[in-house]
Amino acid sequence: EPEVTQTPSHQVTQMGQEVILRCVPISNHLYFYWYRQILGQKVEFLVSFYNNEISEKSEIFDDQFSVERPDGSNFTLKIRSTKLEDSAMYFCASTQLTTGTGKDNEQFFGPGTRLTVL
Amino acid sequence: QKEVEQNSGPLSVPEGAIASLNCTYSDRGSQSFFWYRQYSGKSPELIMSIYSNGDKEDGRFTAQLNKASQYVSLLIRDSQPSDSATYLCAGHAGNNRKLIWGLGTSLAVNP
């Protein structure tokens, strides 16, 4: 069964450093998302991406964050200057293009990248 | 502020019993709702989706949606120890919009 993959599984970085988190969405999916989950807290939406542009973003997704689809398979999240409070699990998700209601609204998640900022 | 609320639990049930998990939401514009299972340190895994009022059954799982009451529930029949996890309720306003999440209910199924 197709699945979303993410690398690395764990990233440790120093405060102020840049990190790039990578995702390979399910191949026939067209909408991509980044969420994060700080330990013990709710899953939080960061950004959605469709047709090579940001579709929606949250207040968390400030100028320190950017997303890119550099080729036909990868989807990346870049944090330019990491802060201690960026430490979290980062999840990539993907879904098919919505045609109305039904299963194509379902978002499937990758295994996550645990980001630790020291 | 659009919110999804869940009782954090823990909910403890004996093996073989029915586990009932509940969720309320504040945004009347929400159209689609999803139940995800999350094991500790892992990513959310989609269990059920529901879009219309009423019940939807899939194996041991039944999701229920009541849009008038802004209420979603998940029933797990014949609970197994492997069902022990945190169950996350999420909703969105449709058309590939962002998911808004509850904090999750921790379920423990005791052998």
Short mmCIF file of N, CA and C in Angstrom, two decimals, chain A:
data_model
loop_
_atom_site.label_atom_id
_atom_site.label_comp_id
_atom_site.label_asym_id
_atom_site.label_seq_id
_atom_site.Cartn_x
_atom_site.Cartn_y
_atom_site.Cartn_z
N GLU A 1 0.85 -1.20 0.00
CA GLU A 1 0.00 0.00 0.00
C GLU A 1 0.88 1.25 0.00
N PRO A 2 0.56 2.22 -0.86
CA PRO A 2 1.39 3.43 -0.93
C PRO A 2 1.38 4.16 0.41
N GLU A 3 2.51 4.80 0.73
CA GLU A 3 2.59 5.53 1.99
C GLU A 3 3.44 6.78 1.82
N VAL A 4 3.25 7.69 2.76
CA VAL A 4 4.07 8.90 2.81
C VAL A 4 5.36 8.56 3.56
N THR A 5 6.48 9.00 3.04
CA THR A 5 7.74 8.77 3.74
C THR A 5 8.37 10.11 4.12
N GLN A 6 9.14 10.08 5.21
CA GLN A 6 9.80 11.29 5.69
C GLN A 6 11.23 10.98 6.12
N THR A 7 12.12 11.92 5.84
CA THR A 7 13.50 11.82 6.32
C THR A 7 13.98 13.19 6.79
N PRO A 8 14.89 13.23 7.78
CA PRO A 8 15.29 12.08 8.60
C PRO A 8 14.23 11.75 9.64
N SER A 9 14.41 10.68 10.36
CA SER A 9 13.44 10.34 11.41
C SER A 9 13.70 11.21 12.65
N HIS A 10 14.96 11.60 12.85
CA HIS A 10 15.31 12.43 13.99
C HIS A 10 16.42 13.40 13.55
N GLN A 11 16.22 14.67 13.86
CA GLN A 11 17.19 15.71 13.50
C GLN A 11 17.50 16.51 14.76
N VAL A 12 18.77 16.58 15.10
CA VAL A 12 19.21 17.41 16.22
C VAL A 12 19.99 18.58 15.66
N THR A 13 19.68 19.78 16.10
CA THR A 13 20.34 20.95 15.56
C THR A 13 20.57 21.98 16.66
N GLN A 14 21.48 22.87 16.41
CA GLN A 14 21.72 23.97 17.34
C GLN A 14 20.80 25.14 17.01
N MET A 15 20.40 25.87 18.03
CA MET A 15 19.56 27.05 17.86
C MET A 15 20.22 27.99 16.84
N GLY A 16 19.41 28.52 15.93
CA GLY A 16 19.91 29.42 14.92
C GLY A 16 20.32 28.76 13.62
N GLN A 17 20.41 27.42 13.62
CA GLN A 17 20.79 26.70 12.41
C GLN A 17 19.57 26.47 11.53
N GLU A 18 19.84 26.25 10.27
CA GLU A 18 18.79 25.94 9.29
C GLU A 18 18.60 24.43 9.21
N VAL A 19 17.35 24.00 9.10
CA VAL A 19 17.08 22.58 8.89
C VAL A 19 16.12 22.43 7.72
N ILE A 20 16.25 21.33 7.03
CA ILE A 20 15.33 20.97 5.95
C ILE A 20 14.78 19.59 6.24
N LEU A 21 13.47 19.52 6.33
CA LEU A 21 12.79 18.25 6.54
C LEU A 21 12.19 17.81 5.21
N ARG A 22 12.35 16.54 4.92
CA ARG A 22 11.96 16.04 3.60
C ARG A 22 10.82 15.04 3.69
N CYS A 23 10.01 15.06 2.66
CA CYS A 23 8.82 14.20 2.59
C CYS A 23 8.65 13.74 1.15
N VAL A 24 8.23 12.49 0.99
CA VAL A 24 7.79 12.02 -0.32
C VAL A 24 6.33 11.63 -0.17
N PRO A 25 5.42 12.45 -0.70
CA PRO A 25 3.99 12.14 -0.59
C PRO A 25 3.61 10.92 -1.43
N ILE A 26 2.41 10.44 -1.22
CA ILE A 26 1.88 9.35 -2.04
C ILE A 26 1.79 9.82 -3.49
N SER A 27 2.16 8.96 -4.43
CA SER A 27 2.48 9.40 -5.78
C SER A 27 1.33 10.05 -6.54
N ASN A 28 0.10 9.63 -6.35
CA ASN A 28 -1.00 10.24 -7.10
C ASN A 28 -1.73 11.32 -6.30
N HIS A 29 -1.14 11.73 -5.20
CA HIS A 29 -1.75 12.79 -4.39
C HIS A 29 -1.25 14.15 -4.87
N LEU A 30 -2.12 15.15 -4.71
CA LEU A 30 -1.83 16.46 -5.26
C LEU A 30 -1.78 17.56 -4.21
N TYR A 31 -2.36 17.31 -3.02
CA TYR A 31 -2.32 18.28 -1.92
C TYR A 31 -1.37 17.77 -0.86
N PHE A 32 -0.53 18.67 -0.35
CA PHE A 32 0.47 18.29 0.63
C PHE A 32 0.39 19.24 1.83
N TYR A 33 0.72 18.69 2.97
CA TYR A 33 0.57 19.44 4.22
C TYR A 33 1.77 19.19 5.12
N TRP A 34 2.05 20.18 5.95
CA TRP A 34 2.95 20.01 7.10
C TRP A 34 2.17 20.36 8.36
N TYR A 35 2.29 19.46 9.34
CA TYR A 35 1.75 19.68 10.67
C TYR A 35 2.89 19.48 11.65
N ARG A 36 2.71 19.99 12.87
CA ARG A 36 3.68 19.67 13.90
C ARG A 36 2.93 19.36 15.19
N GLN A 37 3.63 18.65 16.07
CA GLN A 37 3.04 18.29 17.37
C GLN A 37 4.13 18.41 18.42
N ILE A 38 3.98 19.41 19.26
CA ILE A 38 4.86 19.54 20.42
C ILE A 38 4.42 18.50 21.44
N LEU A 39 5.37 17.93 22.15
CA LEU A 39 5.10 16.84 23.07
C LEU A 39 3.96 17.18 24.03
N GLY A 40 2.93 16.34 24.04
CA GLY A 40 1.81 16.52 24.96
C GLY A 40 0.77 17.51 24.49
N GLN A 41 0.96 18.07 23.28
CA GLN A 41 0.02 19.08 22.79
C GLN A 41 -0.71 18.59 21.54
N LYS A 42 -1.66 19.41 21.08
CA LYS A 42 -2.43 19.07 19.89
C LYS A 42 -1.55 19.09 18.65
N VAL A 43 -1.97 18.35 17.66
CA VAL A 43 -1.39 18.48 16.33
C VAL A 43 -1.78 19.85 15.79
N GLU A 44 -0.80 20.55 15.22
CA GLU A 44 -1.06 21.93 14.72
C GLU A 44 -0.76 21.98 13.22
N PHE A 45 -1.64 22.60 12.49
CA PHE A 45 -1.45 22.80 11.06
C PHE A 45 -0.40 23.89 10.83
N LEU A 46 0.49 23.65 9.88
CA LEU A 46 1.46 24.66 9.49
C LEU A 46 1.11 25.25 8.11
N VAL A 47 1.01 24.37 7.10
CA VAL A 47 0.88 24.88 5.74
C VAL A 47 0.31 23.78 4.84
N SER A 48 -0.42 24.20 3.82
CA SER A 48 -0.83 23.28 2.76
C SER A 48 -0.33 23.81 1.42
N PHE A 49 -0.18 22.91 0.48
CA PHE A 49 0.52 23.23 -0.77
C PHE A 49 -0.16 22.50 -1.91
N TYR A 50 -0.46 23.24 -2.97
CA TYR A 50 -1.10 22.64 -4.13
C TYR A 50 -0.68 23.37 -5.39
N ASN A 51 -0.40 22.63 -6.41
CA ASN A 51 -0.07 23.22 -7.71
C ASN A 51 1.10 24.20 -7.59
N ASN A 52 2.10 23.77 -6.82
CA ASN A 52 3.34 24.53 -6.65
C ASN A 52 3.19 25.87 -5.93
N GLU A 53 2.14 25.99 -5.15
CA GLU A 53 2.05 27.20 -4.35
C GLU A 53 1.33 26.90 -3.03
N ILE A 54 1.58 27.77 -2.05
CA ILE A 54 0.93 27.62 -0.76
C ILE A 54 -0.56 27.88 -0.91
N SER A 55 -1.35 26.94 -0.41
CA SER A 55 -2.81 27.06 -0.46
C SER A 55 -3.34 27.73 0.81
N GLU A 56 -2.77 27.38 1.92
CA GLU A 56 -3.23 27.89 3.21
C GLU A 56 -2.06 27.80 4.18
N LYS A 57 -1.95 28.75 5.12
CA LYS A 57 -0.89 28.66 6.13
C LYS A 57 -1.40 29.21 7.45
N SER A 58 -0.79 28.76 8.53
CA SER A 58 -1.20 29.19 9.85
C SER A 58 -0.32 30.34 10.33
N GLU A 59 -0.69 30.86 11.49
CA GLU A 59 0.10 31.94 12.10
C GLU A 59 1.49 31.46 12.49
N ILE A 60 1.62 30.16 12.72
CA ILE A 60 2.92 29.62 13.10
C ILE A 60 3.89 29.74 11.92
N PHE A 61 3.38 29.59 10.73
CA PHE A 61 4.19 29.54 9.50
C PHE A 61 4.60 30.96 9.14
N ASP A 62 5.61 31.47 9.86
CA ASP A 62 6.08 32.84 9.61
C ASP A 62 7.24 32.83 8.62
N ASP A 63 7.95 33.95 8.54
CA ASP A 63 9.00 34.09 7.52
C ASP A 63 10.17 33.13 7.73
N GLN A 64 10.25 32.51 8.89
CA GLN A 64 11.32 31.54 9.14
C GLN A 64 11.06 30.21 8.45
N PHE A 65 9.83 30.01 8.01
CA PHE A 65 9.45 28.74 7.40
C PHE A 65 9.27 28.92 5.90
N SER A 66 9.59 27.89 5.16
CA SER A 66 9.28 27.87 3.73
C SER A 66 9.08 26.43 3.29
N VAL A 67 8.33 26.26 2.21
CA VAL A 67 8.10 24.93 1.65
C VAL A 67 8.43 24.97 0.17
N GLU A 68 8.76 23.79 -0.33
CA GLU A 68 9.17 23.70 -1.71
C GLU A 68 8.90 22.30 -2.22
N ARG A 69 8.57 22.22 -3.50
CA ARG A 69 8.50 20.91 -4.17
C ARG A 69 9.57 20.96 -5.26
N PRO A 70 10.78 20.58 -4.90
CA PRO A 70 11.91 20.78 -5.82
C PRO A 70 11.89 19.88 -7.05
N ASP A 71 11.15 18.78 -6.96
CA ASP A 71 11.06 17.88 -8.12
C ASP A 71 9.70 17.20 -8.07
N GLY A 72 9.52 16.16 -8.85
CA GLY A 72 8.20 15.55 -8.95
C GLY A 72 7.80 14.67 -7.78
N SER A 73 8.73 14.47 -6.83
CA SER A 73 8.39 13.56 -5.75
C SER A 73 8.59 14.16 -4.35
N ASN A 74 9.59 15.01 -4.17
CA ASN A 74 9.88 15.50 -2.82
C ASN A 74 9.09 16.75 -2.47
N PHE A 75 8.84 16.90 -1.17
CA PHE A 75 8.17 18.08 -0.63
C PHE A 75 8.94 18.43 0.64
N THR A 76 9.47 19.64 0.73
CA THR A 76 10.36 19.96 1.83
C THR A 76 9.83 21.12 2.67
N LEU A 77 10.20 21.08 3.95
CA LEU A 77 9.92 22.16 4.88
C LEU A 77 11.27 22.66 5.38
N LYS A 78 11.52 23.94 5.21
CA LYS A 78 12.76 24.54 5.67
C LYS A 78 12.48 25.49 6.81
N ILE A 79 13.26 25.38 7.86
CA ILE A 79 13.22 26.35 8.95
C ILE A 79 14.56 27.06 8.92
N ARG A 80 14.56 28.36 8.69
CA ARG A 80 15.80 29.09 8.41
C ARG A 80 16.68 29.25 9.64
N SER A 81 16.11 29.62 10.74
CA SER A 81 16.88 29.87 11.95
C SER A 81 16.10 29.28 13.11
N THR A 82 16.46 28.07 13.49
CA THR A 82 15.65 27.33 14.44
C THR A 82 15.69 27.95 15.83
N LYS A 83 14.55 27.82 16.52
CA LYS A 83 14.43 28.29 17.90
C LYS A 83 14.18 27.08 18.78
N LEU A 84 14.40 27.24 20.08
CA LEU A 84 14.14 26.14 21.01
C LEU A 84 12.70 25.66 20.88
N GLU A 85 11.79 26.60 20.69
CA GLU A 85 10.35 26.25 20.66
C GLU A 85 9.95 25.55 19.36
N ASP A 86 10.87 25.42 18.42
CA ASP A 86 10.58 24.64 17.20
C ASP A 86 10.74 23.15 17.43
N SER A 87 11.24 22.76 18.59
CA SER A 87 11.39 21.34 18.91
C SER A 87 10.01 20.68 18.94
N ALA A 88 9.82 19.69 18.10
CA ALA A 88 8.51 19.06 17.95
C ALA A 88 8.65 17.89 16.98
N MET A 89 7.56 17.12 16.85
CA MET A 89 7.44 16.16 15.75
C MET A 89 6.81 16.89 14.58
N TYR A 90 7.39 16.73 13.42
CA TYR A 90 6.87 17.35 12.20
C TYR A 90 6.34 16.26 11.30
N PHE A 91 5.07 16.39 10.94
CA PHE A 91 4.42 15.39 10.10
C PHE A 91 4.08 15.98 8.74
N CYS A 92 4.36 15.20 7.73
CA CYS A 92 3.93 15.52 6.37
C CYS A 92 2.70 14.68 6.08
N ALA A 93 1.75 15.24 5.34
CA ALA A 93 0.56 14.49 4.95
C ALA A 93 0.22 14.82 3.50
N SER A 94 -0.53 13.93 2.89
CA SER A 94 -0.96 14.20 1.52
C SER A 94 -2.37 13.67 1.30
N THR A 95 -3.02 14.22 0.30
CA THR A 95 -4.38 13.80 -0.04
C THR A 95 -4.60 14.01 -1.53
N GLN A 96 -5.56 13.27 -2.05
CA GLN A 96 -5.93 13.46 -3.44
C GLN A 96 -6.69 14.77 -3.58
N LEU A 97 -6.80 15.23 -4.81
CA LEU A 97 -7.57 16.44 -5.06
C LEU A 97 -9.04 16.15 -4.78
N THR A 98 -9.66 17.06 -4.08
CA THR A 98 -11.06 16.86 -3.72
C THR A 98 -11.96 17.01 -4.94
N THR A 99 -12.88 16.06 -5.07
CA THR A 99 -13.88 16.19 -6.13
C THR A 99 -15.26 16.47 -5.53
N GLY A 100 -15.31 16.64 -4.23
CA GLY A 100 -16.57 16.87 -3.53
C GLY A 100 -16.44 16.32 -2.14
N THR A 101 -17.22 15.34 -1.81
CA THR A 101 -17.04 14.66 -0.54
C THR A 101 -16.57 13.24 -0.82
N GLY A 102 -16.10 12.61 0.20
CA GLY A 102 -15.69 11.24 0.02
C GLY A 102 -14.25 11.00 0.42
N LYS A 103 -13.73 9.87 0.03
CA LYS A 103 -12.44 9.43 0.53
C LYS A 103 -11.30 10.34 0.10
N ASP A 104 -11.50 11.12 -0.94
CA ASP A 104 -10.40 11.97 -1.38
C ASP A 104 -10.18 13.15 -0.46
N ASN A 105 -10.95 13.29 0.61
CA ASN A 105 -10.65 14.29 1.63
C ASN A 105 -9.69 13.76 2.68
N GLU A 106 -9.38 12.48 2.64
CA GLU A 106 -8.62 11.86 3.71
C GLU A 106 -7.14 12.21 3.59
N GLN A 107 -6.56 12.62 4.70
CA GLN A 107 -5.15 12.98 4.74
C GLN A 107 -4.36 11.83 5.37
N PHE A 108 -3.31 11.42 4.67
CA PHE A 108 -2.49 10.32 5.13
C PHE A 108 -1.14 10.87 5.56
N PHE A 109 -0.70 10.41 6.72
CA PHE A 109 0.47 10.98 7.36
C PHE A 109 1.71 10.11 7.20
N GLY A 110 2.85 10.77 7.10
CA GLY A 110 4.12 10.09 7.16
C GLY A 110 4.49 9.78 8.60
N PRO A 111 5.62 9.09 8.80
CA PRO A 111 6.01 8.68 10.16
C PRO A 111 6.54 9.82 11.02
N GLY A 112 6.85 10.96 10.41
CA GLY A 112 7.29 12.11 11.19
C GLY A 112 8.79 12.25 11.30
N THR A 113 9.21 13.49 11.54
CA THR A 113 10.60 13.80 11.87
C THR A 113 10.61 14.46 13.24
N ARG A 114 11.36 13.87 14.14
CA ARG A 114 11.49 14.49 15.47
C ARG A 114 12.62 15.51 15.40
N LEU A 115 12.28 16.78 15.57
CA LEU A 115 13.28 17.86 15.54
C LEU A 115 13.59 18.28 16.97
N THR A 116 14.83 18.22 17.31
CA THR A 116 15.30 18.67 18.62
C THR A 116 16.24 19.84 18.42
N VAL A 117 15.90 20.98 19.00
CA VAL A 117 16.74 22.19 18.89
C VAL A 117 17.40 22.42 20.25
N LEU A 118 18.72 22.45 20.24
CA LEU A 118 19.48 22.61 21.49
C LEU A 118 19.97 24.05 21.67
#
